[in-house]
Coordinates of N, CA and C in Angstrom, one line a residue:
X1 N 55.6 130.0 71.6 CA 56.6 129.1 71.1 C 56.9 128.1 72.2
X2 N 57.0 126.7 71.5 CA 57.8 125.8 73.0 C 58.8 125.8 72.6
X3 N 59.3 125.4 73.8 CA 61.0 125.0 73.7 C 61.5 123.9 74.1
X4 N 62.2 122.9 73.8 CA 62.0 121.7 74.2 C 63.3 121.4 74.8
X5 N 63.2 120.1 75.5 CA 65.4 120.1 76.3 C 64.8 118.4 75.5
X6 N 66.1 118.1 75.3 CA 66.6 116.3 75.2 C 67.5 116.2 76.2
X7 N 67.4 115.4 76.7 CA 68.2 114.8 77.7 C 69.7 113.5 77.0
X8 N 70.3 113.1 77.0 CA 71.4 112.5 75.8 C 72.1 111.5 77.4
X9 N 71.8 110.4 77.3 CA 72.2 109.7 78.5 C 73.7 108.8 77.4
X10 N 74.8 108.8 77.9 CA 75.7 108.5 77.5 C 76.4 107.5 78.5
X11 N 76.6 105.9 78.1 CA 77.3 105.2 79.4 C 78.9 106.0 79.9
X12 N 79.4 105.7 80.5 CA 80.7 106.2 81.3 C 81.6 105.0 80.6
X13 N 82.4 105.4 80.0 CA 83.8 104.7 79.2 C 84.9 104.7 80.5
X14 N 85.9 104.0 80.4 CA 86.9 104.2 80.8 C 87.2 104.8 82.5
X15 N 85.9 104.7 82.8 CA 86.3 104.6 84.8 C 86.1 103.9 85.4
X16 N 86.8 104.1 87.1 CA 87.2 103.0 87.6 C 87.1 102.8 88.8
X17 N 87.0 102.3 89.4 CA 86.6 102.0 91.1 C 87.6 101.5 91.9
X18 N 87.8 102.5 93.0 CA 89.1 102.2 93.7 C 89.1 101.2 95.1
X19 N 89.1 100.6 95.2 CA 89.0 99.8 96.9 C 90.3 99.2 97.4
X20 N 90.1 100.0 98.8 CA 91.6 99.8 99.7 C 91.7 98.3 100.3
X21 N 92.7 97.9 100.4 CA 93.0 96.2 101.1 C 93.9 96.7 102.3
X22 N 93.9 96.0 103.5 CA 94.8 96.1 104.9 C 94.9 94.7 105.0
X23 N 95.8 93.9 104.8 CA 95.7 92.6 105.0 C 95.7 92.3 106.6
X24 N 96.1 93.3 107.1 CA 96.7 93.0 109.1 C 95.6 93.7 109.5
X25 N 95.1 94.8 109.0 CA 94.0 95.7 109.7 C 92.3 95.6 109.0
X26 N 92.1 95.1 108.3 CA 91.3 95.2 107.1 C 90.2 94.2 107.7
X27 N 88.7 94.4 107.1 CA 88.0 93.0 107.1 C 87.4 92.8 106.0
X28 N 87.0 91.7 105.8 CA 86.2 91.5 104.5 C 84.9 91.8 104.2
X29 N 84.3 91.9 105.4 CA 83.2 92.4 106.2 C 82.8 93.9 105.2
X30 N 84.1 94.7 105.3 CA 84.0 96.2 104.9 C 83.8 96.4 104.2
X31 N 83.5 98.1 103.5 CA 83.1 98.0 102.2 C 84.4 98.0 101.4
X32 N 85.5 98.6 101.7 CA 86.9 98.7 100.9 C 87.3 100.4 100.1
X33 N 86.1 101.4 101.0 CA 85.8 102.8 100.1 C 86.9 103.7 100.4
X34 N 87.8 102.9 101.5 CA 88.9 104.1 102.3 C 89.9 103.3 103.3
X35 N 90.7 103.4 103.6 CA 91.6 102.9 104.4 C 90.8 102.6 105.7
X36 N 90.4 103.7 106.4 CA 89.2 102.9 107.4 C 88.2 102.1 107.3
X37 N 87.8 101.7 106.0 CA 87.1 100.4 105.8 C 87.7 99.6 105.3
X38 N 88.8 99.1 104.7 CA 89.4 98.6 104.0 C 89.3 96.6 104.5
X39 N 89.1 96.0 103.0 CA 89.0 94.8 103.3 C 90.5 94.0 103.6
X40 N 90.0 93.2 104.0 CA 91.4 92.1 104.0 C 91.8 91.4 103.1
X41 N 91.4 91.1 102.2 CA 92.0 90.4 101.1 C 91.9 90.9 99.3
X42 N 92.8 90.9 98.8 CA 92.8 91.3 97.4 C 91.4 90.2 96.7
X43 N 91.9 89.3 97.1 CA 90.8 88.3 95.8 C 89.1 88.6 96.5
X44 N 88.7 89.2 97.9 CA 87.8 89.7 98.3 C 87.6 91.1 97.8
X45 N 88.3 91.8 97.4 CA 88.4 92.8 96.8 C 88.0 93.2 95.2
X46 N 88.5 92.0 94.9 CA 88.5 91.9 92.8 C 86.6 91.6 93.3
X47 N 86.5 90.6 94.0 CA 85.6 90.1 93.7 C 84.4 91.4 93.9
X48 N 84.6 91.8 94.6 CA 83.6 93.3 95.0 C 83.6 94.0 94.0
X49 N 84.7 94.5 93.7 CA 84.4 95.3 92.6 C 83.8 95.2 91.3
X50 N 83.7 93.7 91.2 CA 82.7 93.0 89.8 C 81.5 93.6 89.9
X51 N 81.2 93.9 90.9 CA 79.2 94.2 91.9 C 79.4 95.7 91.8
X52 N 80.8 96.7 91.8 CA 80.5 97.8 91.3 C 80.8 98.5 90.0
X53 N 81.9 98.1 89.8 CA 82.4 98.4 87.7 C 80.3 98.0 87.3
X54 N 80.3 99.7 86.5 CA 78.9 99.8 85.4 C 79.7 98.8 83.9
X55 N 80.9 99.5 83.8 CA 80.4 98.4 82.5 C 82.3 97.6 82.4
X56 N 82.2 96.5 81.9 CA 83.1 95.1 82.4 C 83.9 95.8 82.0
X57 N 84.7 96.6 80.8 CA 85.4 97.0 80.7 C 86.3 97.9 81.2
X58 N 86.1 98.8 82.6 CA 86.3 99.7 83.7 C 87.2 98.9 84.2
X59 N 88.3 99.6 84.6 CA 89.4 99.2 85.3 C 89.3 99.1 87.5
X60 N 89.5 98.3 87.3 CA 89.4 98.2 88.9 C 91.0 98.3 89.2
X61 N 91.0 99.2 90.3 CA 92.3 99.8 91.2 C 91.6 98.8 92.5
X62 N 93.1 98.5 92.9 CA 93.1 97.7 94.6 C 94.1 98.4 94.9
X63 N 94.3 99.2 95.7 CA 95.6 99.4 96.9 C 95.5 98.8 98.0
X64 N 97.1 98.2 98.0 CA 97.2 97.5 99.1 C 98.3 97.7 100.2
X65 N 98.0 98.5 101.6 CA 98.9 98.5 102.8 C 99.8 97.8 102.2
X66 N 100.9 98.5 102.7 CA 102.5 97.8 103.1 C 102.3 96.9 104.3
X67 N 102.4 95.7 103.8 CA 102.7 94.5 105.1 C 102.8 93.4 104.5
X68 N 102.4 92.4 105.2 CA 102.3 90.8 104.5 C 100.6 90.4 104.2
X69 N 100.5 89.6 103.2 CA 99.5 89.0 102.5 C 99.3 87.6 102.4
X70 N 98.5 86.7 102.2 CA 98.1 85.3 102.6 C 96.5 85.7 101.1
X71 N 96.5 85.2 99.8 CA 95.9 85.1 99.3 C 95.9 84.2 97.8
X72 N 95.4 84.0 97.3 CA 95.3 83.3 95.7 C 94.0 84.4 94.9
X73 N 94.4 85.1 94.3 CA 93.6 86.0 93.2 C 93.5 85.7 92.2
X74 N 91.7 85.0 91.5 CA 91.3 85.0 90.5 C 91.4 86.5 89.9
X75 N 91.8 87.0 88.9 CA 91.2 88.3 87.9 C 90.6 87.5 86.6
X76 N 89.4 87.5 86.3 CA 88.9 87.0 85.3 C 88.2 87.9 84.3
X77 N 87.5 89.0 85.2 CA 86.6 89.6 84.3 C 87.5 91.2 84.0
X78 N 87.1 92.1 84.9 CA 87.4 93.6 84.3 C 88.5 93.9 84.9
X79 N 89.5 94.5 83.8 CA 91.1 94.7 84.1 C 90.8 95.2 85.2
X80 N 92.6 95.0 85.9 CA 92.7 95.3 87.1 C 94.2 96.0 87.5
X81 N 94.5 96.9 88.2 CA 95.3 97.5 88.8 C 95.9 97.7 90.1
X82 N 96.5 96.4 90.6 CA 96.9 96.4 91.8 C 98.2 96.7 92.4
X83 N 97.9 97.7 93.1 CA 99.4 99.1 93.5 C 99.4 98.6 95.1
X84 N 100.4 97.8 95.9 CA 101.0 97.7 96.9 C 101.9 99.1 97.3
X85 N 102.1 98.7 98.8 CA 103.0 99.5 99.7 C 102.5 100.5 100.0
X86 N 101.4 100.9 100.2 CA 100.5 101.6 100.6 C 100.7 102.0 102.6
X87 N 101.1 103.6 102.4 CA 101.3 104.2 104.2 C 101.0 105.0 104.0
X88 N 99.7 105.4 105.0 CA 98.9 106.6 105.3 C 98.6 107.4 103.6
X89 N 98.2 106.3 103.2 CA 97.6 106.5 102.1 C 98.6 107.5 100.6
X90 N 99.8 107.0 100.6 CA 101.0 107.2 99.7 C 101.5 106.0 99.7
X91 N 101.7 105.6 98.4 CA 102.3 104.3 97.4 C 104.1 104.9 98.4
X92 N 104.8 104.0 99.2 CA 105.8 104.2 100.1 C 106.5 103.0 100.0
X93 N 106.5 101.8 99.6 CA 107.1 100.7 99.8 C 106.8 99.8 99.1
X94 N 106.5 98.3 99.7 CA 105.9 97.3 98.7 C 104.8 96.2 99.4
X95 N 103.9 95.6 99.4 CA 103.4 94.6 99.8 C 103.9 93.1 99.4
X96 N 103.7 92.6 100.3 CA 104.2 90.9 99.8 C 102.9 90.1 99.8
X97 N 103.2 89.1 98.7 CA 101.6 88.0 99.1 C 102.4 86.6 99.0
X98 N 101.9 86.0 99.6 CA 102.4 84.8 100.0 C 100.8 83.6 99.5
X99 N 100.8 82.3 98.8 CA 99.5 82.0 98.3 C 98.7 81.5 100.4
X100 N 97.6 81.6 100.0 CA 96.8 81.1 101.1 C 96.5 79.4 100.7
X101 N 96.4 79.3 99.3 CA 95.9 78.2 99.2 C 97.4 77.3 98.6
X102 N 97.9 76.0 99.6 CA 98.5 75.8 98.6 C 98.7 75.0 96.8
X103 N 99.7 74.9 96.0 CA 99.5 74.4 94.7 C 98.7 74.9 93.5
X104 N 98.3 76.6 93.9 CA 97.8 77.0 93.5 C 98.6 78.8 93.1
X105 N 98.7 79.3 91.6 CA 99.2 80.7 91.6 C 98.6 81.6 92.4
X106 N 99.7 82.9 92.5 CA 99.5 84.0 93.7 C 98.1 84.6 93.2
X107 N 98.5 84.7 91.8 CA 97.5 85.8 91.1 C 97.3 84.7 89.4
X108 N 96.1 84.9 88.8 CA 95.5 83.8 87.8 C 94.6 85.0 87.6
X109 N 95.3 85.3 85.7 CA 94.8 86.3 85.3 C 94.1 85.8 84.1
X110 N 92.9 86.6 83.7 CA 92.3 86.2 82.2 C 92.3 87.2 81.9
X111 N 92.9 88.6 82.1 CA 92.1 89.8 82.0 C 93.8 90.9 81.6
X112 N 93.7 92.4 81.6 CA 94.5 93.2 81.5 C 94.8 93.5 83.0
X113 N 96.2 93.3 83.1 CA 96.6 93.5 84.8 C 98.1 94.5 84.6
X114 N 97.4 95.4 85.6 CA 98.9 96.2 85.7 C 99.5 96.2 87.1
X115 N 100.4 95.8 88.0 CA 101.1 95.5 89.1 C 102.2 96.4 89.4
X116 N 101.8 96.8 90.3 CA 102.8 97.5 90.8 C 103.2 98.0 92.7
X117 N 104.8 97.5 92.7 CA 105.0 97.4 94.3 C 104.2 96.3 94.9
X118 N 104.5 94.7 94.3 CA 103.9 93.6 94.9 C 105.3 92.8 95.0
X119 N 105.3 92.2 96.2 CA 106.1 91.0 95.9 C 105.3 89.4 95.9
X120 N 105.4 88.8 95.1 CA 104.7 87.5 95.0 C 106.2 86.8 95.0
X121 N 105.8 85.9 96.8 CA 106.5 85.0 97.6 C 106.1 83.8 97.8
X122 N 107.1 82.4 98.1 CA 106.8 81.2 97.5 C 105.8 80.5 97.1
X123 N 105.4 81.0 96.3 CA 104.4 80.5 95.6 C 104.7 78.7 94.7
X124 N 103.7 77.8 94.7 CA 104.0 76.4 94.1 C 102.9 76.1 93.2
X125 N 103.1 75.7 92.2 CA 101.8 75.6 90.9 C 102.3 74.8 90.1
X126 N 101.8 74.0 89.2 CA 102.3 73.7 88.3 C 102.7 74.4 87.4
X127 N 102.1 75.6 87.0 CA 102.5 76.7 86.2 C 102.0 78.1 87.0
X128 N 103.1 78.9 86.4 CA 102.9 80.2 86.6 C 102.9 80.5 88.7
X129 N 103.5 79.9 89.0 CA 103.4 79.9 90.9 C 103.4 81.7 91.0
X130 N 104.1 82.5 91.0 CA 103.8 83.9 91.0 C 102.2 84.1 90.3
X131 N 103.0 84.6 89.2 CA 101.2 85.0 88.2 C 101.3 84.2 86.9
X132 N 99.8 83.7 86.8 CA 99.5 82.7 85.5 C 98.6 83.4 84.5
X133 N 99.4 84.1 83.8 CA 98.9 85.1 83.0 C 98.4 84.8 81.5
X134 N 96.9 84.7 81.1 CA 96.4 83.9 79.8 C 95.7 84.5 78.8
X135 N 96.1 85.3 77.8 CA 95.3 86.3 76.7 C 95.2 87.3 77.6
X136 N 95.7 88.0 78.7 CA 95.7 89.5 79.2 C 96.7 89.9 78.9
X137 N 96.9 91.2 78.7 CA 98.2 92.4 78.7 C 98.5 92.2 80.0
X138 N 99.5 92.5 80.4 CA 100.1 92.1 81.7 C 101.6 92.9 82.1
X139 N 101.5 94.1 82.9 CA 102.4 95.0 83.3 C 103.0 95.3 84.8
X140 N 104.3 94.7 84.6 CA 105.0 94.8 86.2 C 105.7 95.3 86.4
X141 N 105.8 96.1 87.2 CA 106.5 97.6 87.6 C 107.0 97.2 89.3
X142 N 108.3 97.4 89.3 CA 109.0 97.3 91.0 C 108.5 96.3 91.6
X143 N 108.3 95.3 91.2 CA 107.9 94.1 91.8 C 109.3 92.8 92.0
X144 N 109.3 91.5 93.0 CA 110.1 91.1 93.0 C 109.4 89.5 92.6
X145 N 109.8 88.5 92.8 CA 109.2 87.0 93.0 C 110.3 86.6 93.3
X146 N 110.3 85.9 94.6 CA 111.2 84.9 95.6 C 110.6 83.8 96.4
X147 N 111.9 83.0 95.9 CA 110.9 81.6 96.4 C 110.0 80.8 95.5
X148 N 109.5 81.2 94.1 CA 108.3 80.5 93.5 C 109.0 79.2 92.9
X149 N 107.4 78.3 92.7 CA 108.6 77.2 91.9 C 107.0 76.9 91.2
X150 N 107.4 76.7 90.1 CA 106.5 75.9 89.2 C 106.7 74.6 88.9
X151 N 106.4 73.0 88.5 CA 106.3 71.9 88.1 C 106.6 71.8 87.0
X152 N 105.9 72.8 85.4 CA 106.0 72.8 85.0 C 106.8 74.0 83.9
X153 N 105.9 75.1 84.1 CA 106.2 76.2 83.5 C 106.3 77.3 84.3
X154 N 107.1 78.8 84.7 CA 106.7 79.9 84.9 C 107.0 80.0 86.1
X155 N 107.7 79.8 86.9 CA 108.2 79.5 88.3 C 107.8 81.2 89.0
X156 N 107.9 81.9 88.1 CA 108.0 83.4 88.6 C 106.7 84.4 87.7
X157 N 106.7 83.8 86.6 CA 105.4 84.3 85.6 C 105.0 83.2 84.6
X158 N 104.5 82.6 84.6 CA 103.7 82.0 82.9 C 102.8 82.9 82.2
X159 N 103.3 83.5 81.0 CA 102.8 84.4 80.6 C 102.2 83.6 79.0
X160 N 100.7 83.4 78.6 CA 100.6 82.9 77.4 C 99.7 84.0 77.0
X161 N 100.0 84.1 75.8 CA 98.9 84.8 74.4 C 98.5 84.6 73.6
X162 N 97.3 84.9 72.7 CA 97.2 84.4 71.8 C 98.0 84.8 70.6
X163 N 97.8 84.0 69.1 CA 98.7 84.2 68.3 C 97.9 85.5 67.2
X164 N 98.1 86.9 68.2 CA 97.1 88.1 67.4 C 98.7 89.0 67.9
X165 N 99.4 89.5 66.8 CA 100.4 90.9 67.1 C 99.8 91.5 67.2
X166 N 98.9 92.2 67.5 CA 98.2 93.1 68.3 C 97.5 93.0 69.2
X167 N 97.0 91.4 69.9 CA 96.9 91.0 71.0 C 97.4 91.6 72.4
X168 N 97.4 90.5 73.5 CA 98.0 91.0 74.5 C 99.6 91.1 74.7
X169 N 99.8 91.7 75.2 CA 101.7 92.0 75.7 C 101.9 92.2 77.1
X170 N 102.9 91.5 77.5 CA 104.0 91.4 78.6 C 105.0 93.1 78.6
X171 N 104.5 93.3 79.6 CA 105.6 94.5 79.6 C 106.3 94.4 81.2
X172 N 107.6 94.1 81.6 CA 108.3 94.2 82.8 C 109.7 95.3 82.9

């Protein structure tokens, strides 16, 4: 008699890739797999993790050291999860980002973003100077915005959706 095996390859739903940010200790250089490698910038960070998430839909985690920040973050493609205040590797406090670029938001979302323990500091944009949040779900937890100013809209958030009630949602 034979006996046969099938093998049943099934993609991975719903996992996620973690990479550490040290804005004062960190390089960009690094891979981001651990606090001793940890890159320097969040928006170097999203970007990396595009090159590891299997499938777009996988949630990228960024933790980010407790200290000060200097960046402008596209999130465009696969949701994202970015948890500041990070000591000796326990969520302990908060991170601040301050933009690197100016006239431009802290954070420019197209995607589902959950935030937590960030402060987004003077930020200037025409809209959305904190976060400019467009068709993503978008969740902020213990976070502050001081200092932002918008031109037009959002000084602290511009949050738009589309017109689907079961679309994206704002939850703070």
């Amino acid at each position: 008699a034979m006996l046969g095996c099938v093998v049943v390859c099934l993609p991975l739903v719903g996992s996620a890739i973690t990479l550490h940010v040290d804005c004062d200790l960190g390089s960009d250089g690094n891979s981001g797999g651990s606090w001793s490698s940890a890159l320097q910038t969040v928006s170097h960070a999203y970007d990396r993790g595009q090159t590891l998430l299997l499938n777009p839909n996988d949630t990228l985690e960024i933790r980010v050291a407790e200290g000060n920040c200097q960046d402008n973050i596209r999130a465009e493609k696969s949701p994202l999860r970015l948890l500041g205040g990070f000591v000796n590797g326990t969520q302990q406090g908060h991170t601040s980002i301050e933009p690197a670029a100016p006239n431009q938001s802290i954070l420019s979302s197209r995607t589902a973003i959950e935030i937590d323990s960030v402060w987004f500091e003077n930020g200037h944009a025409a809209n959305g100077a904190g976060i400019d949040s467009f068709n993503g779900s978008l969740t902020v937890r213990r976070c502050q915005f001081n200092g932002n100013r918008a031109t037009n809209y959002g000084g602290a958030i511009e949050f738009q959706a589309a017109n689907d009630p079961t679309g994206p949602m704002l939850t703070v």
